[in-house]
mmCIF file with all atom_site columns, C-alpha atoms in Angstrom:
data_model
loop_
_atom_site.group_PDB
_atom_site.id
_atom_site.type_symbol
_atom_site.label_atom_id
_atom_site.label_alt_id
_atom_site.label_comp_id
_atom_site.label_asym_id
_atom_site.label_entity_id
_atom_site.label_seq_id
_atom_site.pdbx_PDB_ins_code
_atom_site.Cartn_x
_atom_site.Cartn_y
_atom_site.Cartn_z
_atom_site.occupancy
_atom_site.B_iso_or_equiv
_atom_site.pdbx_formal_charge
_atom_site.auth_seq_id
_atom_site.auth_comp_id
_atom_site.auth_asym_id
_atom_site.auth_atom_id
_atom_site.pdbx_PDB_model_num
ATOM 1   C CA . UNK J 1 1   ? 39.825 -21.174 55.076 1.00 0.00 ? 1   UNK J CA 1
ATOM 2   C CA . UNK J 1 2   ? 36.986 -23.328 53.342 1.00 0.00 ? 2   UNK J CA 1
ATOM 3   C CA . UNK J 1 3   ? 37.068 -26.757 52.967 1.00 0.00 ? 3   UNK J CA 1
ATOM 4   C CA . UNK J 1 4   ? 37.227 -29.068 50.126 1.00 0.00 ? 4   UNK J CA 1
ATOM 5   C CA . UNK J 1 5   ? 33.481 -30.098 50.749 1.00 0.00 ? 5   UNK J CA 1
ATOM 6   C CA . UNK J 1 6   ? 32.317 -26.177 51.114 1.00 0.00 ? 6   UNK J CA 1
ATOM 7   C CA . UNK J 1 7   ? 33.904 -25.698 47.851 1.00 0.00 ? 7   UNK J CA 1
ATOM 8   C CA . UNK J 1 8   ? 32.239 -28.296 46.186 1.00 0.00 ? 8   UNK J CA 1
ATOM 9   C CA . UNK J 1 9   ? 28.795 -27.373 47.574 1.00 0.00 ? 9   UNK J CA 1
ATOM 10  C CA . UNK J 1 10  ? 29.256 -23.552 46.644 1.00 0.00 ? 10  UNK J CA 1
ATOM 11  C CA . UNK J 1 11  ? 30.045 -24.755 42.637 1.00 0.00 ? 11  UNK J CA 1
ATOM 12  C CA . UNK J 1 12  ? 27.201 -26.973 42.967 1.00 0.00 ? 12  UNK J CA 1
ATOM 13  C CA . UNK J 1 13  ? 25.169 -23.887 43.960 1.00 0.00 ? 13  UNK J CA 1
ATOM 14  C CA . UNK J 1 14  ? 26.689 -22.262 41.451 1.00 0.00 ? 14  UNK J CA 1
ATOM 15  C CA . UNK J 1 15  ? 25.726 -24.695 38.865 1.00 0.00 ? 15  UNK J CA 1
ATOM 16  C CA . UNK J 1 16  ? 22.245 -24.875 40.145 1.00 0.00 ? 16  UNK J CA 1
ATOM 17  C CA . UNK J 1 17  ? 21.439 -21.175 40.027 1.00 0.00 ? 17  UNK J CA 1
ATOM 18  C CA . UNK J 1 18  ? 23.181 -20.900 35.861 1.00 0.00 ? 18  UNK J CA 1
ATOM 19  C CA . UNK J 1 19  ? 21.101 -24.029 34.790 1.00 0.00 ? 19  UNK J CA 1
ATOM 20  C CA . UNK J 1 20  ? 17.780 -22.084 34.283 1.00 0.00 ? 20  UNK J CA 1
ATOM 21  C CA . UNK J 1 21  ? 19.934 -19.533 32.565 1.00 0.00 ? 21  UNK J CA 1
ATOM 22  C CA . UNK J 1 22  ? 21.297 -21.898 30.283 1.00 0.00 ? 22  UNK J CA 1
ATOM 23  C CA . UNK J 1 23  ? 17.755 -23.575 29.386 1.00 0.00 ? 23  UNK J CA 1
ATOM 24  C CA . UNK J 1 24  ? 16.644 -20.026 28.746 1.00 0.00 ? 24  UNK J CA 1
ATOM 25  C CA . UNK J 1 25  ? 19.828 -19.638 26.273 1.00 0.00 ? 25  UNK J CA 1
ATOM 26  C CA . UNK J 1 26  ? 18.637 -22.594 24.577 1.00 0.00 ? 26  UNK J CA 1
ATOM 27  C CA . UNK J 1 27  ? 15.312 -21.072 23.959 1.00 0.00 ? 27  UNK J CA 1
ATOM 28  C CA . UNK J 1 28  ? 16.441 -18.059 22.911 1.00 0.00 ? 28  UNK J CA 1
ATOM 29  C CA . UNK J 1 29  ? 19.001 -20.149 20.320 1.00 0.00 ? 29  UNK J CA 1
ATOM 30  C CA . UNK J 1 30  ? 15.886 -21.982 19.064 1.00 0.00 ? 30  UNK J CA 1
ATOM 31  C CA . UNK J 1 31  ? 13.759 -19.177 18.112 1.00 0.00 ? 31  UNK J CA 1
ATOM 32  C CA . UNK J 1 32  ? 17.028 -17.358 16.125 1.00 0.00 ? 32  UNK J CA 1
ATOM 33  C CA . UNK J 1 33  ? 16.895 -17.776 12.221 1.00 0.00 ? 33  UNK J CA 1
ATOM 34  C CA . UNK J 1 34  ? 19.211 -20.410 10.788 1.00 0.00 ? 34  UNK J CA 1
ATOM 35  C CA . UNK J 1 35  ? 18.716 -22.691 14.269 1.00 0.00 ? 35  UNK J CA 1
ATOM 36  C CA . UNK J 1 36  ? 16.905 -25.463 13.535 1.00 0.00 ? 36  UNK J CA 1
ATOM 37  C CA . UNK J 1 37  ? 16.334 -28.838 15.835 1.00 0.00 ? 37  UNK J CA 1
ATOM 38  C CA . UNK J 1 38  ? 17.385 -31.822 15.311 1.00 0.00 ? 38  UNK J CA 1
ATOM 39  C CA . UNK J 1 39  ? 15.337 -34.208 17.494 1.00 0.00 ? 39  UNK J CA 1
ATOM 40  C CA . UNK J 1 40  ? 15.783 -37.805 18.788 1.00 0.00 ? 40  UNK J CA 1
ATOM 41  C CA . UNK J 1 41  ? 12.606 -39.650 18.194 1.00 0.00 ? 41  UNK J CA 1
ATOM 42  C CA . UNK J 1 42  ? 9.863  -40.015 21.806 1.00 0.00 ? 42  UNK J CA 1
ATOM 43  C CA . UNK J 1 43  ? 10.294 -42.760 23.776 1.00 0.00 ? 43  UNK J CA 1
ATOM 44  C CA . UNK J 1 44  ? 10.089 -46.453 21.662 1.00 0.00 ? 44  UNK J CA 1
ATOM 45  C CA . UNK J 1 45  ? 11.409 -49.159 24.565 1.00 0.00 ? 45  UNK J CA 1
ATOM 46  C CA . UNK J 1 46  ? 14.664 -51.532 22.863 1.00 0.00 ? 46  UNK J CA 1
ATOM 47  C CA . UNK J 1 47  ? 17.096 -50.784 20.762 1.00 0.00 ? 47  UNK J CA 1
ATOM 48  C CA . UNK J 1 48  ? 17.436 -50.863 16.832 1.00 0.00 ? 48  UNK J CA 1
ATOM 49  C CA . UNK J 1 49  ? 14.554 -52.577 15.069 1.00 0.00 ? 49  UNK J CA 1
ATOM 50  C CA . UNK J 1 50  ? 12.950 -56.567 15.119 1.00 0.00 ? 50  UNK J CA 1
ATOM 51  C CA . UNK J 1 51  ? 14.202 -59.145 12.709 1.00 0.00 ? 51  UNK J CA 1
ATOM 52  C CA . UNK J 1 52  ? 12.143 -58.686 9.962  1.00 0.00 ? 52  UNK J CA 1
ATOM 53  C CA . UNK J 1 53  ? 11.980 -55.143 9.433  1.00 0.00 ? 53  UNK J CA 1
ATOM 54  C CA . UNK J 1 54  ? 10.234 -53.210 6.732  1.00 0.00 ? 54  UNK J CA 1
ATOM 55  C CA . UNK J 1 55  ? 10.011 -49.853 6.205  1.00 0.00 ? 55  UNK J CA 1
ATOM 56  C CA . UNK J 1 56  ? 6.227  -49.039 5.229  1.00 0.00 ? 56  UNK J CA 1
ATOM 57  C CA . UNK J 1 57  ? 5.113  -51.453 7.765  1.00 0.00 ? 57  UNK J CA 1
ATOM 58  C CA . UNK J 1 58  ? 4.891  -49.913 11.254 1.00 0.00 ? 58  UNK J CA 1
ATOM 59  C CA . UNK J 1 59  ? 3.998  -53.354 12.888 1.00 0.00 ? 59  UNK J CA 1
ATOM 60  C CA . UNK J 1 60  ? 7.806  -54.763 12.070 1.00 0.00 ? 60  UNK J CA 1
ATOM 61  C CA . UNK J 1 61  ? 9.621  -51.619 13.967 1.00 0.00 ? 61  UNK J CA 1
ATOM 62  C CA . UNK J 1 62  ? 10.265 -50.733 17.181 1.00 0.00 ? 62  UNK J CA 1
ATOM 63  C CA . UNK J 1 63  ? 7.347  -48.530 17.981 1.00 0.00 ? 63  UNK J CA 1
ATOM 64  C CA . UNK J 1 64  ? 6.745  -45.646 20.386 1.00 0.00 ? 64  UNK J CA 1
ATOM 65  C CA . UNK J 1 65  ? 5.350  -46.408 24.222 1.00 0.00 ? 65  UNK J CA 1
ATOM 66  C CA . UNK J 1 66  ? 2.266  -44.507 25.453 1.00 0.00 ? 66  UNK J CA 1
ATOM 67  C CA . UNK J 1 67  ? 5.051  -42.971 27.998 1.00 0.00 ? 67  UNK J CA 1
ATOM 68  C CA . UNK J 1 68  ? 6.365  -41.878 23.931 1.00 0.00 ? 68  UNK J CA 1
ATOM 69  C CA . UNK J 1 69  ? 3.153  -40.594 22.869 1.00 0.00 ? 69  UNK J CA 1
ATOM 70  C CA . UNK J 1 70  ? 3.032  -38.718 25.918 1.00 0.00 ? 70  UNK J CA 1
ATOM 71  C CA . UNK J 1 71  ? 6.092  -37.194 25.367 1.00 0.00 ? 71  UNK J CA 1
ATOM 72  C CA . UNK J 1 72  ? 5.614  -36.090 21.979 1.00 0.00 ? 72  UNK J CA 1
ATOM 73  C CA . UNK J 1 73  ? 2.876  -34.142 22.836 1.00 0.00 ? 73  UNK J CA 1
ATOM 74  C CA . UNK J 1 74  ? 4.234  -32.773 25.782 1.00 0.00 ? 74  UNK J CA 1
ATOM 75  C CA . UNK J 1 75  ? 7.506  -32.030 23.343 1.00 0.00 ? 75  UNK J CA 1
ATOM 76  C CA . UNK J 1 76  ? 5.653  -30.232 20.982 1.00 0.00 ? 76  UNK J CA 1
ATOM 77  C CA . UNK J 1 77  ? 3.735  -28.142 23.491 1.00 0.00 ? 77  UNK J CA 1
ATOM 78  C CA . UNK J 1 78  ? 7.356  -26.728 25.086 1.00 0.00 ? 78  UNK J CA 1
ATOM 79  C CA . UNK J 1 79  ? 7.856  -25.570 21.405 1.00 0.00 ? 79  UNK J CA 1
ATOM 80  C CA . UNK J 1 80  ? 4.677  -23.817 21.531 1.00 0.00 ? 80  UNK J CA 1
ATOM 81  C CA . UNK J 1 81  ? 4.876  -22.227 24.841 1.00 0.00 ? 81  UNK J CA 1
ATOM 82  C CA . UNK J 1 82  ? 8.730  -21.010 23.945 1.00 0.00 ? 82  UNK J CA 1
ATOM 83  C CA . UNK J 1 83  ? 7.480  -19.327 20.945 1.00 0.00 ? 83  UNK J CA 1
ATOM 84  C CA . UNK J 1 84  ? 9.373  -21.327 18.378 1.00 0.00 ? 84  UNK J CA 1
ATOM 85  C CA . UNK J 1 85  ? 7.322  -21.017 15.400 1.00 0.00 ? 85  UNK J CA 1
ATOM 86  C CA . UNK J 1 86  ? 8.170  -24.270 13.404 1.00 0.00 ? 86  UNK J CA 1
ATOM 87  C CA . UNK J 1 87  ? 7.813  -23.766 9.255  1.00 0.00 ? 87  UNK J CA 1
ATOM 88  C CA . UNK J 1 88  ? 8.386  -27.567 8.742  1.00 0.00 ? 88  UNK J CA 1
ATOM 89  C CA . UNK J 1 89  ? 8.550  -30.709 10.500 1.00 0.00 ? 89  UNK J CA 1
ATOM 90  C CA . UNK J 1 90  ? 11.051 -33.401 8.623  1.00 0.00 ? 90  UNK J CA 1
ATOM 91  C CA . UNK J 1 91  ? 10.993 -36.522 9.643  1.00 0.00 ? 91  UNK J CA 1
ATOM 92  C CA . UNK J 1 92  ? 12.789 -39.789 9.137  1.00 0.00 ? 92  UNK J CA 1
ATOM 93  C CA . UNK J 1 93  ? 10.028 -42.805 7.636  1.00 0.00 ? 93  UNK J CA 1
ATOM 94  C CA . UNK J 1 94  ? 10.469 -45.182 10.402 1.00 0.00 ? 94  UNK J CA 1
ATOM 95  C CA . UNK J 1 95  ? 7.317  -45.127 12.571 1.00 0.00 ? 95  UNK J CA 1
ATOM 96  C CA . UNK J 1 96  ? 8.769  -44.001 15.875 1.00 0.00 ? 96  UNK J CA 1
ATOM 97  C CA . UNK J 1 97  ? 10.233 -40.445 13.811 1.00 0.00 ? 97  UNK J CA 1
ATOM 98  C CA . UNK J 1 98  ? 6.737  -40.142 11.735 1.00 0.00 ? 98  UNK J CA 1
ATOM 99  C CA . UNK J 1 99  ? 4.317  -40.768 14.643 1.00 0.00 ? 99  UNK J CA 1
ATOM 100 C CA . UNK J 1 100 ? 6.852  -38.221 17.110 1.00 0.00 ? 100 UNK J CA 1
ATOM 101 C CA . UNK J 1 101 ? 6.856  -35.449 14.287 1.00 0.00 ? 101 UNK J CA 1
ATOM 102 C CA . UNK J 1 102 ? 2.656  -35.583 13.760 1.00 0.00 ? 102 UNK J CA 1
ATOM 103 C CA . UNK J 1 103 ? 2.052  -35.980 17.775 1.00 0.00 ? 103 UNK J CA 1
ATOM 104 C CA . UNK J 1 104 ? 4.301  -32.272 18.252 1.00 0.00 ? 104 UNK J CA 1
ATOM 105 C CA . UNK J 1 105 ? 1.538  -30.641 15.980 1.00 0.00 ? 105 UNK J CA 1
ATOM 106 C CA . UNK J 1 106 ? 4.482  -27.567 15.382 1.00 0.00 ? 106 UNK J CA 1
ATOM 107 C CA . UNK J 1 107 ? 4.133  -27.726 11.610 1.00 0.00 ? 107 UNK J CA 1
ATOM 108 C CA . UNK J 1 108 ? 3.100  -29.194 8.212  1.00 0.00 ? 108 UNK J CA 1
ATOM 109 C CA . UNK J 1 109 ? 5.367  -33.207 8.560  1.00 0.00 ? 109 UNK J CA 1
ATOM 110 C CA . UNK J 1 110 ? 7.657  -34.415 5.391  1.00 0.00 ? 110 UNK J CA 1
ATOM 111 C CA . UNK J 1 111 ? 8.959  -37.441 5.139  1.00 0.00 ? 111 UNK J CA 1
ATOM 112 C CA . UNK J 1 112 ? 13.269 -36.781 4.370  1.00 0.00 ? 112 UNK J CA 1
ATOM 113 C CA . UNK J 1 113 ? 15.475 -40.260 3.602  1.00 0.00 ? 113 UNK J CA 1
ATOM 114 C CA . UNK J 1 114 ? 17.993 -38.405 4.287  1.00 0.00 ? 114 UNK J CA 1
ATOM 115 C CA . UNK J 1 115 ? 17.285 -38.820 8.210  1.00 0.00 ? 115 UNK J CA 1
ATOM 116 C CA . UNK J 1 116 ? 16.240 -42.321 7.509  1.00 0.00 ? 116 UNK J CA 1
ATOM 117 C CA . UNK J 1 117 ? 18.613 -44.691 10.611 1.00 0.00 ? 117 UNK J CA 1
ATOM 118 C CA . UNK J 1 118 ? 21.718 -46.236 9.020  1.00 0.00 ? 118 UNK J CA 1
ATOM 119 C CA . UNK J 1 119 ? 21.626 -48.487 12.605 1.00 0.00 ? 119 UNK J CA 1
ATOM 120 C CA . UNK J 1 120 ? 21.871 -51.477 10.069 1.00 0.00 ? 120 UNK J CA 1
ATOM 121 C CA . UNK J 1 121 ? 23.234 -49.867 7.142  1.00 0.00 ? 121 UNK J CA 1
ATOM 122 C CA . UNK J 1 122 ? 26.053 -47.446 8.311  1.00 0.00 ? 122 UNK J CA 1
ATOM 123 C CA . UNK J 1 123 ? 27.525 -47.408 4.932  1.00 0.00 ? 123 UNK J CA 1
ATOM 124 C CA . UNK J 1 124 ? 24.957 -44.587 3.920  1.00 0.00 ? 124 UNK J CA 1
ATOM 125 C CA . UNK J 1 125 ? 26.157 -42.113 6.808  1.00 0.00 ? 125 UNK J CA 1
ATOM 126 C CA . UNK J 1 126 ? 27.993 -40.086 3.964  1.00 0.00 ? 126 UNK J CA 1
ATOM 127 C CA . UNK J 1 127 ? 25.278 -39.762 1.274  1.00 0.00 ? 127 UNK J CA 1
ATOM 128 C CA . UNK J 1 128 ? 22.574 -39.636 3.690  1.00 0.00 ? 128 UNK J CA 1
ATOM 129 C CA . UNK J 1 129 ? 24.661 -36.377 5.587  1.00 0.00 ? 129 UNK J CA 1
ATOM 130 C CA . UNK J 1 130 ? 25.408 -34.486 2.643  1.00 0.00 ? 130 UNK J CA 1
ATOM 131 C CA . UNK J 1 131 ? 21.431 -34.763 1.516  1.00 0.00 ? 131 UNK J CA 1
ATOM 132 C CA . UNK J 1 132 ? 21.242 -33.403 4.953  1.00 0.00 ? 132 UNK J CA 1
ATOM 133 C CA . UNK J 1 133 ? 23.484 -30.258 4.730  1.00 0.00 ? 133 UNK J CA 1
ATOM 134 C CA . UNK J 1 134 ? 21.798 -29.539 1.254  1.00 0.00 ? 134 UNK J CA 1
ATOM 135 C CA . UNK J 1 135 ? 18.801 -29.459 2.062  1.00 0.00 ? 135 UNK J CA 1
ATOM 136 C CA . UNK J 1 136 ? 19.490 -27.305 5.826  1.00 0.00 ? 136 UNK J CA 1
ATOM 137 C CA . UNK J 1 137 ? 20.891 -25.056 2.806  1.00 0.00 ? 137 UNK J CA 1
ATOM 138 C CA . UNK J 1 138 ? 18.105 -25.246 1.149  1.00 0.00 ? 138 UNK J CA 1
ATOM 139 C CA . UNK J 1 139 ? 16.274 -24.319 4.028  1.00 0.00 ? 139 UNK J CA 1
ATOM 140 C CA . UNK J 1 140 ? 18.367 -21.210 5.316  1.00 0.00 ? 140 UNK J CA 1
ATOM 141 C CA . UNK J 1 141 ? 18.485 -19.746 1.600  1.00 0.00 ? 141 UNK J CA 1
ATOM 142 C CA . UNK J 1 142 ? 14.593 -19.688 2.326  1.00 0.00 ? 142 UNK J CA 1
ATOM 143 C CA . UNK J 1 143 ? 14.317 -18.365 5.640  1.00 0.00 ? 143 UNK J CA 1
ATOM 144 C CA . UNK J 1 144 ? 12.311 -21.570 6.777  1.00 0.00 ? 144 UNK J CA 1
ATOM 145 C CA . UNK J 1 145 ? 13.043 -23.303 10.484 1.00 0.00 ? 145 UNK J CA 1
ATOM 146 C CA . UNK J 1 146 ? 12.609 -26.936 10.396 1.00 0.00 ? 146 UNK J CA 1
ATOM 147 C CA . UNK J 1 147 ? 12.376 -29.881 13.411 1.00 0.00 ? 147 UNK J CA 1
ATOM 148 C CA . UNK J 1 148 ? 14.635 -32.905 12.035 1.00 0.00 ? 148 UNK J CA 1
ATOM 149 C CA . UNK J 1 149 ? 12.828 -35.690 13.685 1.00 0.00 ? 149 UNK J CA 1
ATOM 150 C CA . UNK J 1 150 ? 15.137 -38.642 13.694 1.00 0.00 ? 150 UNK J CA 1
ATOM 151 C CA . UNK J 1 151 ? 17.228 -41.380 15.527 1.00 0.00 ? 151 UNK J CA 1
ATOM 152 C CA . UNK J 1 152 ? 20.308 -41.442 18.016 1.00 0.00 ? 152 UNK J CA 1
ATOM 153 C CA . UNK J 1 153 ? 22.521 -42.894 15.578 1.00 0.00 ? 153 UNK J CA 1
ATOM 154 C CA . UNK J 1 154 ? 22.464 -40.404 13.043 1.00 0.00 ? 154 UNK J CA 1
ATOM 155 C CA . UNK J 1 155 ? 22.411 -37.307 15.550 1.00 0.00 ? 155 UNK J CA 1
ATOM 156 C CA . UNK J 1 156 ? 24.927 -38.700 16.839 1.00 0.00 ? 156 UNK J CA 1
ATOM 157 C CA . UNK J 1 157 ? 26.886 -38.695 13.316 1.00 0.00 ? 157 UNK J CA 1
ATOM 158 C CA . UNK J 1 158 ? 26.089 -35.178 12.808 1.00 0.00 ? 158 UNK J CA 1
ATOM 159 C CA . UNK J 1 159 ? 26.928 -33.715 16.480 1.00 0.00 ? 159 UNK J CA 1
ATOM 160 C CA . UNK J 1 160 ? 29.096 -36.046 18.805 1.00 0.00 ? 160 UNK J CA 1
ATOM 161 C CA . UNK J 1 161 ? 25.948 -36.154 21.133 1.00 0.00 ? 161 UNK J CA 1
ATOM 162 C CA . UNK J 1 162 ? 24.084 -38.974 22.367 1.00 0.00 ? 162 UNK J CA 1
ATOM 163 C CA . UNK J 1 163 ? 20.672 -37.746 22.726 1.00 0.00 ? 163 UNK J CA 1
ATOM 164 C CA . UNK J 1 164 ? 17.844 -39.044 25.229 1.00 0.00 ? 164 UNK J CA 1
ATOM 165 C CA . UNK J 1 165 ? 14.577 -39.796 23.755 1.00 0.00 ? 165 UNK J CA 1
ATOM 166 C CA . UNK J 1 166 ? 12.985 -36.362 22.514 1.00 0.00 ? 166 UNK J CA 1
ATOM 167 C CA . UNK J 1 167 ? 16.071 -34.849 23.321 1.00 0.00 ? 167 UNK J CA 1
ATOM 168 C CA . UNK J 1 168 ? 16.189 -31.696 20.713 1.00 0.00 ? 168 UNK J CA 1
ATOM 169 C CA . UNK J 1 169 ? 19.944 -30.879 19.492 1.00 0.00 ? 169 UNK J CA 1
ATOM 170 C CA . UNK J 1 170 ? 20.132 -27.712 18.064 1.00 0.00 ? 170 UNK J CA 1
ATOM 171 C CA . UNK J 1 171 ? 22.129 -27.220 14.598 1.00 0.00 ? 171 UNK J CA 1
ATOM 172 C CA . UNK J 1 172 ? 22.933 -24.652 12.811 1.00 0.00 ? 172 UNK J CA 1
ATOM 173 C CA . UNK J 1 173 ? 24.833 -24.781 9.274  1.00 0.00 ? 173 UNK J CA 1
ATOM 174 C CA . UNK J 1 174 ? 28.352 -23.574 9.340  1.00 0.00 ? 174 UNK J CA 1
ATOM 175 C CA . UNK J 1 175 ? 29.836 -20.931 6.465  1.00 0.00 ? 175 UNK J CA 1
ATOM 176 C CA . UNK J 1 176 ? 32.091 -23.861 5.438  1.00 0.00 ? 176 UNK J CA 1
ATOM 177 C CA . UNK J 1 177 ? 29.390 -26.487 5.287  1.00 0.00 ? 177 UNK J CA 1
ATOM 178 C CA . UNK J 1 178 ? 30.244 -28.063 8.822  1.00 0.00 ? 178 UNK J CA 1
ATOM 179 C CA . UNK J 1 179 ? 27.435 -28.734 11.132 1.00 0.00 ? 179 UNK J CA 1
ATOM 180 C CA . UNK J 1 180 ? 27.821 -26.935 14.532 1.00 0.00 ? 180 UNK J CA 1
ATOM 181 C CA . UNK J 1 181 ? 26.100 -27.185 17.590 1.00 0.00 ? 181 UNK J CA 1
ATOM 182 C CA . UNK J 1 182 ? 23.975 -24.097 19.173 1.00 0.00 ? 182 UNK J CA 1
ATOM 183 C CA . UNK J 1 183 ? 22.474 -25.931 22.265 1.00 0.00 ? 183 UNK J CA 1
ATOM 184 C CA . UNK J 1 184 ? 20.420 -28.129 23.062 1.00 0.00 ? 184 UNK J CA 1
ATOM 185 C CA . UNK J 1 185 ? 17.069 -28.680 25.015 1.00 0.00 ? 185 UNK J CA 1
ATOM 186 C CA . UNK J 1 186 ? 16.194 -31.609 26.819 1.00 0.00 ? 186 UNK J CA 1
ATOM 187 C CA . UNK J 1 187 ? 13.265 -33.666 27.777 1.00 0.00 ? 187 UNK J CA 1
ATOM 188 C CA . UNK J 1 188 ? 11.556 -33.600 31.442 1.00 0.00 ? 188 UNK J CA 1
#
């Protein structure tokens, strides 16, 4: 009869051997029309943004690390190598989002308020989510994939998820208007 602890090990096993499986599913979920990914920002070291703040001034925000930088790159060359062809990359203004969406290099970058952070400002989160959903609409009614480059709090809004740095959530837009989840791909 096996024990508790050969149990254990043979559903870690088990979980082991289904984990490149389920990174492949994610892949396979990215490239699929109507998918697109909704990506925390690269690395940027702290939490919200300095006192001070102002939008079109990168040297008041919370900016990304080298290790960041890195990571964007390295982000955008996954997409690449997966074959998810990208038609646009929308990005939230603050620095960390801009500066993550140009270092992918997956696709023309557009700046969209309506994945600005509401860190500070949470009263937005409504407005700024319907924008969202019409213009994913938008989007799927034109057969165009996008990258959503934005912040923790507002994926977080949108999906339940708490996403890593450069952690891509992928979304999909629901026949009722709902955002669900299709999988999600995370950094190394």
């Amino acid at each position: 009869m096996p024990t508790i602890f050969n149990r254990l090990v043979l559903c870690a096993l088990f979980v082991l051997a289904t984990l490149p499986a389920f990174a492949q599913d994610s892949w396979l979920q990215a490239r699929a029309p109507g998918t697109h990914l909704l990506m925390r920002h690269a690395l940027a070291p702290g939490t919200g943004d300095p006192a001070g703040f102002a939008l079109g001034d990168c040297a008041t925000q919370r900016n990304l690390s080298e290790a960041g930088r890195r990571q964007a790159r390295q982000i955008g060359e996954r997409l690449r190598s997966n074959g998810v062809a990208v038609d646009v990359v929308l990005t939230s203004r603050w620095c960390r989002s801009s500066e993550t969406a140009e270092l992918l290099g997956v696709g023309p970058v557009t700046p969209e308020p309506a994945i600005d952070s509401f860190f500070q400002n949470r009263q937005t989160a409504a407005d700024q989510t319907a924008a969202l959903k019409a213009r994913l609409a938008g989007l799927d009614a034109a057969g165009r994939k996008a990258v959503l480059v934005t912040h923790q709090v507002n994926i977080t809004a949108l999906t339940d998820i708490f996403p890593a740095s450069g952690e891509i959530v992928l979304i999909r837009l629901d026949p009722d208007g709902g955002i669900g989840v299709a999988g999600r791909i995370r950094p190394e």
